[in-house]
CSV table of C-alpha atoms and ligand atoms in Angstrom, one decimal:
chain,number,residue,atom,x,y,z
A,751,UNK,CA,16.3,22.4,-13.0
A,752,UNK,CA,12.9,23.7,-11.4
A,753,UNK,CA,13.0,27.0,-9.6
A,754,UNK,CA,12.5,25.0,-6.2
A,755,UNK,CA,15.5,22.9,-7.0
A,756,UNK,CA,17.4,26.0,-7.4
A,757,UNK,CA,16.4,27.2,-3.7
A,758,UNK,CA,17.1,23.9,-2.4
A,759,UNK,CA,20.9,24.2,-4.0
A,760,UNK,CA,21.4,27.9,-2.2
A,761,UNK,CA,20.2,26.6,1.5
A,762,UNK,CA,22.5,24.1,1.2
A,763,UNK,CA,25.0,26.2,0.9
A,764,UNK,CA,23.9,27.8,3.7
A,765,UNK,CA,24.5,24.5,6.1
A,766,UNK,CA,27.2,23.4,4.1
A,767,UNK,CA,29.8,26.0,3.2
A,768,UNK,CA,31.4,28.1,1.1
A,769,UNK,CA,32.1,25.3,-2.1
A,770,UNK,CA,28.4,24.8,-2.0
A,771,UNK,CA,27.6,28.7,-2.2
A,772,UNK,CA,29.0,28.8,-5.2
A,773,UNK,CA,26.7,26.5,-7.1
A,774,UNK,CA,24.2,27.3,-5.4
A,775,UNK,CA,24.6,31.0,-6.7
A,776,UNK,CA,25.5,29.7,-9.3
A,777,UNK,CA,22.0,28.0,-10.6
A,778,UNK,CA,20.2,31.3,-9.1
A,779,UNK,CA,22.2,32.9,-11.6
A,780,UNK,CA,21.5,30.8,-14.6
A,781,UNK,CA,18.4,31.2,-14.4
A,782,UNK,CA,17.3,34.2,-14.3
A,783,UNK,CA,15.8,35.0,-11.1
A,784,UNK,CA,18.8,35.8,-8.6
A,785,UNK,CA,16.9,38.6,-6.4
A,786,UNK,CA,20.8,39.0,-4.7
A,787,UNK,CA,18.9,37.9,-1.6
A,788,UNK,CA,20.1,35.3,0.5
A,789,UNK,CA,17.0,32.4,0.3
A,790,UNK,CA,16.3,30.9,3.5
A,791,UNK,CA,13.2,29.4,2.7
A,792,UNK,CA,12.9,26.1,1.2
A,793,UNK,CA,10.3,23.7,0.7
A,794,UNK,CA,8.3,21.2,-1.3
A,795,UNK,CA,5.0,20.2,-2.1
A,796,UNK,CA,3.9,16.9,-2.6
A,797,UNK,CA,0.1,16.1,-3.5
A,798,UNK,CA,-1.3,12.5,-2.8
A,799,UNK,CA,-4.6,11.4,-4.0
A,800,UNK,CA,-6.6,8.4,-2.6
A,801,UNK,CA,-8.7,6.2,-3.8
A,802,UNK,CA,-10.4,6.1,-1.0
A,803,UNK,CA,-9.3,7.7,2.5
A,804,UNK,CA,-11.2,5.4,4.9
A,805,UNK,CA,-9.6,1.8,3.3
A,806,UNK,CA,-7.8,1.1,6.6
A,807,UNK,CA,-4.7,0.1,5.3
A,808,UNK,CA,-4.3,3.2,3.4
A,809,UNK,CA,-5.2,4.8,6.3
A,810,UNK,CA,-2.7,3.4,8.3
A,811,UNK,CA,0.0,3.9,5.8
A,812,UNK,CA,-0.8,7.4,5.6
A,813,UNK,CA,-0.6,8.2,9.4
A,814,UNK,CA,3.1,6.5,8.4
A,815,UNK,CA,3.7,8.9,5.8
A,816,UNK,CA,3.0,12.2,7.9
A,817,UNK,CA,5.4,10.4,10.6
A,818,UNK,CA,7.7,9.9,8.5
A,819,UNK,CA,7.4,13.4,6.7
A,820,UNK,CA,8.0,15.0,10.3
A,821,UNK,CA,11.0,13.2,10.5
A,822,UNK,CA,12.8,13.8,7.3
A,823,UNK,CA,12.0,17.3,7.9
A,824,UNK,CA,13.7,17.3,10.9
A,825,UNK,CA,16.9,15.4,9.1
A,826,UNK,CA,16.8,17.6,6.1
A,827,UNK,CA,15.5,21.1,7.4
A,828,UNK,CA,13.5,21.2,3.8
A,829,UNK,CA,9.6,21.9,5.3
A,830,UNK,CA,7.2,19.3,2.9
A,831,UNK,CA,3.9,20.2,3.1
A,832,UNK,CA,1.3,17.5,1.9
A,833,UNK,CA,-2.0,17.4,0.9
A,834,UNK,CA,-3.7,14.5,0.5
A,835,UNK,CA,-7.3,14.2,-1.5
A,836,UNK,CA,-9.5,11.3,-1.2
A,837,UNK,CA,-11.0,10.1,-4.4
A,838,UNK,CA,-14.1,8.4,-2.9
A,839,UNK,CA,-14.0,5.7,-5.7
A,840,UNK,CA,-14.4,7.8,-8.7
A,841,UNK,CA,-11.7,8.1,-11.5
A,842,UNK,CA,-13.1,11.3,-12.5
A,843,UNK,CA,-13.5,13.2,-9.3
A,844,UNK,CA,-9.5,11.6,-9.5
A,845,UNK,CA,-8.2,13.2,-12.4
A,846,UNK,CA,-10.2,16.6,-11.5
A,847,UNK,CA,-8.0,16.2,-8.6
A,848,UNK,CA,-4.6,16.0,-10.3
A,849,UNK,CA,-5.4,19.2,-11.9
A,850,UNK,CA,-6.0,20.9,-9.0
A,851,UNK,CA,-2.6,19.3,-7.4
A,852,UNK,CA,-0.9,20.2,-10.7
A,853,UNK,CA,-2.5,24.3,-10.4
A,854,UNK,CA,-0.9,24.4,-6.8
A,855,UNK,CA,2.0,24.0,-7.5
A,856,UNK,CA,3.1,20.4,-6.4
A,857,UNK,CA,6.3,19.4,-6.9
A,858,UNK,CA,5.6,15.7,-7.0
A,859,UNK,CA,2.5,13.7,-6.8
A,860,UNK,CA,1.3,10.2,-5.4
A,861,UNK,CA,-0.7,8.7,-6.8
A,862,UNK,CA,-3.4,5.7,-5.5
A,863,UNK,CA,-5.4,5.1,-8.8
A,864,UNK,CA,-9.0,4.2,-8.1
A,865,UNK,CA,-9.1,2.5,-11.3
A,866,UNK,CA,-5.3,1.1,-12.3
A,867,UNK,CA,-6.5,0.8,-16.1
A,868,UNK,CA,-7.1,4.0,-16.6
A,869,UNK,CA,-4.0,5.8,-15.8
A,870,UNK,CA,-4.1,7.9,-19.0
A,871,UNK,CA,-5.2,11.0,-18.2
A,872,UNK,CA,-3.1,11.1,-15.1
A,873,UNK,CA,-0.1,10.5,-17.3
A,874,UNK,CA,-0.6,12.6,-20.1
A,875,UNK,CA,-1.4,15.5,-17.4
A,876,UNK,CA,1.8,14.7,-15.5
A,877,UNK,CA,4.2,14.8,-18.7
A,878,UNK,CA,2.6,17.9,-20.2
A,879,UNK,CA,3.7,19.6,-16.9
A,880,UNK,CA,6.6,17.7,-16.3
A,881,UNK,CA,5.5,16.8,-13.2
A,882,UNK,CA,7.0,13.5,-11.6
A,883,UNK,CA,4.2,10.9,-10.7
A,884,UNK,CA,4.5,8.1,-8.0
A,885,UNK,CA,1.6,5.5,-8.3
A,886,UNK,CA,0.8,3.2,-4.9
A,887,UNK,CA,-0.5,0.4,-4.0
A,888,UNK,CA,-3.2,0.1,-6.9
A,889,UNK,CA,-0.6,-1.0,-9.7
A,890,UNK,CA,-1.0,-0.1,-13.1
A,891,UNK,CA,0.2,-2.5,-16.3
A,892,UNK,CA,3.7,-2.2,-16.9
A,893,UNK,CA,3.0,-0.7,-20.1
A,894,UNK,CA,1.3,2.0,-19.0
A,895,UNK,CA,4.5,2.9,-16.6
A,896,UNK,CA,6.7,2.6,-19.1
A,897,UNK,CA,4.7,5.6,-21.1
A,898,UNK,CA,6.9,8.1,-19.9
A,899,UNK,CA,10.2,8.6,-17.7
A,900,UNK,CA,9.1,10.2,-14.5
A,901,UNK,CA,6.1,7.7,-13.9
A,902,UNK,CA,7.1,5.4,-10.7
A,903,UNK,CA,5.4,2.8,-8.7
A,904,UNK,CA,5.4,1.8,-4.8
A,905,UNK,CA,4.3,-1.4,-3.1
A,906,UNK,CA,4.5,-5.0,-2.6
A,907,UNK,CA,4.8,-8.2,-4.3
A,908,UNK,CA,1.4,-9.3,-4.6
A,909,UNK,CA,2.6,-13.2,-5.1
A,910,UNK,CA,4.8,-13.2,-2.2
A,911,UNK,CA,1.5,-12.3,0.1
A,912,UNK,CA,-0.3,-15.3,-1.4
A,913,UNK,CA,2.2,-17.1,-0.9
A,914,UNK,CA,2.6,-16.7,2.8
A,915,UNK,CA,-1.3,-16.9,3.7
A,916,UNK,CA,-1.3,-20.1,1.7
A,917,UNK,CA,1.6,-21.4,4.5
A,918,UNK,CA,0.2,-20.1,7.1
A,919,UNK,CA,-3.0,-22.1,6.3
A,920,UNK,CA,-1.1,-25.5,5.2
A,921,UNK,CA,0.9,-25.2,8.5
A,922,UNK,CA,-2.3,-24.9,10.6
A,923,UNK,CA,-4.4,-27.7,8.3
A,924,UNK,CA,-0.8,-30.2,9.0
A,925,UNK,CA,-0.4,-29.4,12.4
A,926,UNK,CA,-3.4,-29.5,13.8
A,927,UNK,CA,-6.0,-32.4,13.4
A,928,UNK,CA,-8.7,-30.6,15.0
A,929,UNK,CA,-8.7,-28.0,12.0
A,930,UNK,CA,-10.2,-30.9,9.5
A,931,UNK,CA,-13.5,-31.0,11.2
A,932,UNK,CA,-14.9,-33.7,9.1
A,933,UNK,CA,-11.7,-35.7,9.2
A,934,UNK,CA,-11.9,-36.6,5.6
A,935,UNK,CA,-8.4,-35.5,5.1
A,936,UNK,CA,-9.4,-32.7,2.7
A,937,UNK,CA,-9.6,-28.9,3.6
A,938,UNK,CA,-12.9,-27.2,3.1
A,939,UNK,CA,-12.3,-23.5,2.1
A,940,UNK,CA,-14.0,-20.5,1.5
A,941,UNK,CA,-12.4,-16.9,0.4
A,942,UNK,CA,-13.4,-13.2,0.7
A,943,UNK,CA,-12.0,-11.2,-2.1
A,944,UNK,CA,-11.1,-8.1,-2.5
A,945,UNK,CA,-11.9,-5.8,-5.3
A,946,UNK,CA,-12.7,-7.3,-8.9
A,947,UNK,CA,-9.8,-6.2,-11.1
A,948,UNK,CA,-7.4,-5.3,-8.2
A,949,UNK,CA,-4.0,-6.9,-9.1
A,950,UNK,CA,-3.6,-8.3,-4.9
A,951,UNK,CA,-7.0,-9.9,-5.1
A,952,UNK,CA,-7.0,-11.9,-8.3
A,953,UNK,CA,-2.6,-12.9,-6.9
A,954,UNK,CA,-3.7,-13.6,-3.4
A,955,UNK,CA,-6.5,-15.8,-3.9
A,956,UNK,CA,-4.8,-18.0,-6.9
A,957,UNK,CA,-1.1,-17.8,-4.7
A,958,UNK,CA,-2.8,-19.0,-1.2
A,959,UNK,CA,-4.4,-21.9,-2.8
A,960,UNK,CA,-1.5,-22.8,-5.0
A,961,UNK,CA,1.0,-22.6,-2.1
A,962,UNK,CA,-1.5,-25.4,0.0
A,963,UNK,CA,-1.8,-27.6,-3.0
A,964,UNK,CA,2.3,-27.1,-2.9
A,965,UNK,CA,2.6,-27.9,0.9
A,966,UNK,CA,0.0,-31.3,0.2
A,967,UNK,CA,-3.4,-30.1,1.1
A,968,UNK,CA,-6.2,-31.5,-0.4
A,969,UNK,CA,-8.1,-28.6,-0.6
A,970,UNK,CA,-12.3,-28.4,-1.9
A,971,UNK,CA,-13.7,-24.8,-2.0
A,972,UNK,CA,-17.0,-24.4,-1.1
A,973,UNK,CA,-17.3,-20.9,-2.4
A,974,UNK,CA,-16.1,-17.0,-2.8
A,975,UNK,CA,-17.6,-13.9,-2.1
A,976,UNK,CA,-15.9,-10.2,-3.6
A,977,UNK,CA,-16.6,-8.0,-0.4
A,978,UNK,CA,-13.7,-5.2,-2.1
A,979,UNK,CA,-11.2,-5.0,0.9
A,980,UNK,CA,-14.3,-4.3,3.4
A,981,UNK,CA,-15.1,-5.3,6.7
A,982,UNK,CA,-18.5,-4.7,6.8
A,983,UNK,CA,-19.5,-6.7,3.5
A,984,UNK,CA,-16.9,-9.7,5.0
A,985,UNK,CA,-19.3,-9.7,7.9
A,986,UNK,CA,-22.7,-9.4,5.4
A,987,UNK,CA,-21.1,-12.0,3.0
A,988,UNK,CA,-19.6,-14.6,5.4
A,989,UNK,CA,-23.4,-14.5,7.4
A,990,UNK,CA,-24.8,-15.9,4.3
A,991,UNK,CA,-22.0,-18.4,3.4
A,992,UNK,CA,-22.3,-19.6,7.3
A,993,UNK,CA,-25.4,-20.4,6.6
A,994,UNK,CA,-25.0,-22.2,3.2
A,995,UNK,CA,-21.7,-23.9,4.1
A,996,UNK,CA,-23.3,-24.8,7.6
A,997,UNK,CA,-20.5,-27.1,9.9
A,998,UNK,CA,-18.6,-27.6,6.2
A,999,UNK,CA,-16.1,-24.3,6.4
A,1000,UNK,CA,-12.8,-25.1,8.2
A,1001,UNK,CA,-10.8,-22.1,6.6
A,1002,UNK,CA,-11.4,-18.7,5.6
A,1003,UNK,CA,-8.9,-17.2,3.4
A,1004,UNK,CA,-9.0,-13.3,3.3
A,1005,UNK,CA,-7.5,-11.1,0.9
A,1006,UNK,CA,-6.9,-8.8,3.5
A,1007,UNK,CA,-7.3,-8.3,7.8
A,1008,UNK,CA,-10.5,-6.1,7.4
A,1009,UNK,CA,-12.1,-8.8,5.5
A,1010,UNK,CA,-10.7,-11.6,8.2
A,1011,UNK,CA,-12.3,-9.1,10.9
A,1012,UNK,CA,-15.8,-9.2,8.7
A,1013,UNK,CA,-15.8,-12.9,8.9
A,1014,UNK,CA,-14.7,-12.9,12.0
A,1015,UNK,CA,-17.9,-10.5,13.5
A,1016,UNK,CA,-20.3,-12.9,11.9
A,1017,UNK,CA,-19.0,-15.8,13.5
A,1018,UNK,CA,-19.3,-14.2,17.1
A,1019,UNK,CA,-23.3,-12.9,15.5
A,1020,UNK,CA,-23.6,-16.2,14.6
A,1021,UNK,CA,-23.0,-17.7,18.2
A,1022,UNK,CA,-21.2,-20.8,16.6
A,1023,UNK,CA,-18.5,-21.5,20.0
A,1024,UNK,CA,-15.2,-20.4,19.2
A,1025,UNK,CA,-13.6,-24.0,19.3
A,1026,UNK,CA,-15.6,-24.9,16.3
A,1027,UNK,CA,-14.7,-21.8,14.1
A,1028,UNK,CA,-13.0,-22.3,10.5
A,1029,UNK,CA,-9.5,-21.2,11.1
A,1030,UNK,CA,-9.3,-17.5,9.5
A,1031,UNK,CA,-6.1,-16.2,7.6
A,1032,UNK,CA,-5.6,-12.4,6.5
A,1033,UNK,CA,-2.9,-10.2,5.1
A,1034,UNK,CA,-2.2,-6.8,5.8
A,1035,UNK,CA,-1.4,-6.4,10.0
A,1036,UNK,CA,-3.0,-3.5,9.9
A,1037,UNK,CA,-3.8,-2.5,14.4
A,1038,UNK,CA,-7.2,-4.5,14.1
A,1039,UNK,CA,-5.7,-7.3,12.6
A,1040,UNK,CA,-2.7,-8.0,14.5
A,1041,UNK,CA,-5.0,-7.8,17.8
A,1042,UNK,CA,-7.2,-10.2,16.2
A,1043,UNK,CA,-4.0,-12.8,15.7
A,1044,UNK,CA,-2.9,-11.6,18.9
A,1045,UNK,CA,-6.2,-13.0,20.7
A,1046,UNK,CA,-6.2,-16.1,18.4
A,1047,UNK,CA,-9.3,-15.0,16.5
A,1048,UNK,CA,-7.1,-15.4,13.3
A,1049,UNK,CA,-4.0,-17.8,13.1
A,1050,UNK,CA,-2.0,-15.6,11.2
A,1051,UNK,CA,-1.8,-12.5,8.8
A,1052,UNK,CA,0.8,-11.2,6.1
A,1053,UNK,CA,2.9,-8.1,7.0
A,1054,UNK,CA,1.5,-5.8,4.1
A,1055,UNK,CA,4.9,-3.2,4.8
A,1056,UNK,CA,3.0,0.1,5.1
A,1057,UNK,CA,5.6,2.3,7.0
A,1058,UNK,CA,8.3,0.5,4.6
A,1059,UNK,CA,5.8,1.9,2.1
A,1060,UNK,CA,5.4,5.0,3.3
A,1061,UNK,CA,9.0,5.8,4.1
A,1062,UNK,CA,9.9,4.6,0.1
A,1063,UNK,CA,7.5,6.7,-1.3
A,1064,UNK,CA,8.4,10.1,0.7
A,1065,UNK,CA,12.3,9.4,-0.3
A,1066,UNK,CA,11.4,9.2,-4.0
A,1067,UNK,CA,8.7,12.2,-3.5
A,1068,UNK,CA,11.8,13.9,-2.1
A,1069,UNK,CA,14.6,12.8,-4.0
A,1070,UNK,CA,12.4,14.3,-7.3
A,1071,UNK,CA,11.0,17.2,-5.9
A,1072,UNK,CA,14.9,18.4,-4.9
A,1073,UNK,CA,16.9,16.4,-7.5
A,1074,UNK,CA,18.6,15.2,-4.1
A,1075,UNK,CA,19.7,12.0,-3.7
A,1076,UNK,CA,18.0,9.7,-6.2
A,1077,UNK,CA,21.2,7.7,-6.9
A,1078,UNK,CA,20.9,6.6,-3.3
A,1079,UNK,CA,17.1,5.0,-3.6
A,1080,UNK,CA,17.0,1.3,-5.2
A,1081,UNK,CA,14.6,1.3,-7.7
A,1082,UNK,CA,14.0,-2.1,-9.6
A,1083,UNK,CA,13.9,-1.0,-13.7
A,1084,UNK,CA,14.4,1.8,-12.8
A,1085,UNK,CA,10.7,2.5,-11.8
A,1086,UNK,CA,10.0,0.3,-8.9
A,1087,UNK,CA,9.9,0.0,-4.9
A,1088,UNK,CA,8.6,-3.3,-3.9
A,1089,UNK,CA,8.7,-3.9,0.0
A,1090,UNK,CA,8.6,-7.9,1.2
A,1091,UNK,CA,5.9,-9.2,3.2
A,1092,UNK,CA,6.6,-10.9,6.2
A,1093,UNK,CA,4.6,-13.8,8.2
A,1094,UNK,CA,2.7,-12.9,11.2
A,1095,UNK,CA,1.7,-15.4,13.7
A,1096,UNK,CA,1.2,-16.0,17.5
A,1097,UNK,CA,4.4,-16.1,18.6
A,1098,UNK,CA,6.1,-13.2,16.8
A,1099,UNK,CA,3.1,-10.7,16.5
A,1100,UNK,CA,4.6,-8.5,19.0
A,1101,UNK,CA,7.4,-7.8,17.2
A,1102,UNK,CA,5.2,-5.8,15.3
A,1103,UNK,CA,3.0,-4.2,17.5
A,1104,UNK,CA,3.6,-0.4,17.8
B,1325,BGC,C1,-4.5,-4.0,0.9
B,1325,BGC,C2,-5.9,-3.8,1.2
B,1325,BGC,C3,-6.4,-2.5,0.7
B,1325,BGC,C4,-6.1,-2.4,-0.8
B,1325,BGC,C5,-6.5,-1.1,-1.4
B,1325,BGC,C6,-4.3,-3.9,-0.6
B,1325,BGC,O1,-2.9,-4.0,-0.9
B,1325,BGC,O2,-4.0,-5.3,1.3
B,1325,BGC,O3,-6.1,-3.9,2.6
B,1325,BGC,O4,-7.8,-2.4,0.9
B,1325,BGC,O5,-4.7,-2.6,-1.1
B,1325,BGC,O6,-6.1,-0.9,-2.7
């Protein structure tokens, strides 16, 4: 048991009562470092590192974290205090950053890999100090999770958000006639990927087209362009394919919202009327997105479940930092917390609308 563990046991007692004292004198005791005063102080540090602070939806989910943190301090009366490094897209300025997390003292760390093949040295630094790691949203090969027994992973199930965009799109393309501009029967497409190698971009792109083939579309793609996750290459990207695919595009599939928003600024540049835009699908409802769906620039986006995310990761972080309650989180194998995605369209956006 680590020495904050221990502190956590003897304020517990404090709240909880006299059967509690007793262990929780009792762990002081064992090891070592009883000072025979009453601790009244306890807290734990969790370090998160991103792989790039200003990705909006990591953004977003982080504002969800720090809510969230409040709150189970609140419920708990253990203070957390975070810090959170951005990356900025390198894996070395990353794993410079895990030793720094691992020198002060962090209890637990999270993990958004800029690079999910090369989890190694985060690993290997993690089990040398026994220090438990949570990976997010950028998800490593199961093997490399599997390389030691504190290595966990949060986020989503990239097929299921494929999935959902593709049926968003094949309900628009069979309900409404005006959508096949040509009227050969046949749906034109484009799509804006996100980054090369991310597992969501190569799922989402394969699963969206998949589930219209599934729901009947005739579908012809026109072309693709990787504009990794961002709004302003979407917007760079989708004024050039305008221009090749000119009149031909009636459906933009995005990998994500900011990329839907991209597409979505070059067709107002572009001056084409909005009546006569290719319908636009994201995933994500991140704030900008759901607005978008909200006004009708986009049909629909898929509920990317950051504060489900959040709220996951914090009780692991938590649950390991205190060895507290980790029989009470669901883990899939033991390792995993996948949230669902959920379907976001006209009529229900404002259920999700802060
Ligand atoms: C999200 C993107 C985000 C990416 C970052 C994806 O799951 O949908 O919006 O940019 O993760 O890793």
């Amino acid at each position: 048991m680590k020495k904050r563990q221990r502190k956590f046991c003897f304020r517990r007692y404090i709240k909880n009562g006299k059967a509690v004292l007793l262990l929780g004198t009792a762990a002081v005791l064992l090891s070592g470092c009883g000072s025979g005063k009453e601790e009244t102080v306890k807290s734990i540090k969790v370090g998160v590192t991103l792989y790039d602070q200003y990705d909006t939806f990591l953004m977003e989910m982080m504002q969800a974290f720090k809510e969230y943190m409040l709150k189970k301090e609140s419920e708990t009366d253990v203070t957390i205090s975070v810090e959170i490094l951005d990356a900025s897209g390198s894996q070395t300025t990353q794993n410079e950053q895990m030793r720094t997390l691992v020198e002060k003292g962090c209890d637990v760390i999270c993990v958004n890999l800029v690079d999910r093949t090369e989890p190694t040295t985060i690993t290997d630094m993690a089990e040398k100090n026994n220090i438990p790691i949570i990976f997010f949203n950028r998800e490593l090969v199961a093997e490399d999770l599997e390389r030691w027994s504190k290595l966990y992973y949060v986020g989503a199930d990239a097929f299921d958000s494929g999935r959902i965009e593709g049926e968003l799109a094949a309900d628009a393309f069979l309900t409404d006639d005006g959508m096949d501009r040509n009227q050969d029967g046949i749906c034109q497409y484009v799509v804006l990927e996100g980054e090369a190698g991310h597992q969501d971009a190569i799922v989402r792109t394969e699963c969206s087209v998949n589930m219209l083939l599934e729901s009947g579309v005739q579908v012809e793609k026109l072309g693709y362009a990787i504009a990794n996750w961002n709004r302003g290459q979407a917007q760079t990207k989708m004024a050039s394919m305008l221009a090749q695919y000119a009149g031909k595009m009636e459906l933009i599939l995005a990998n994500n919202d900011d990329m839907a928003l991209g597409a979505i600024d070059a067709l107002k540049a572009s001056g084409i009327p909005k009546e006569e835009w290719p319908v636009v699908v994201g995933i994500d409802g991140t704030d900008p997105g759901l607005e978008a769906v909200e006004k009708g620039e986009m049909i629909g986006t898929v509920y990317n479940d950051k504060e489900g995310q959040a709220k996951g990761m914090l009780d692991l972080a938590f649950a390991l930092a205190t060895g507290e309650g980790l029989e009470d989180i669901e883990l899939e194998s033991n390792r995993y917390i996948r949230l669902p995605y959920q379907k976001v369209t006209k009529e229900n956006v404002s259920n999700f609308r802060k």
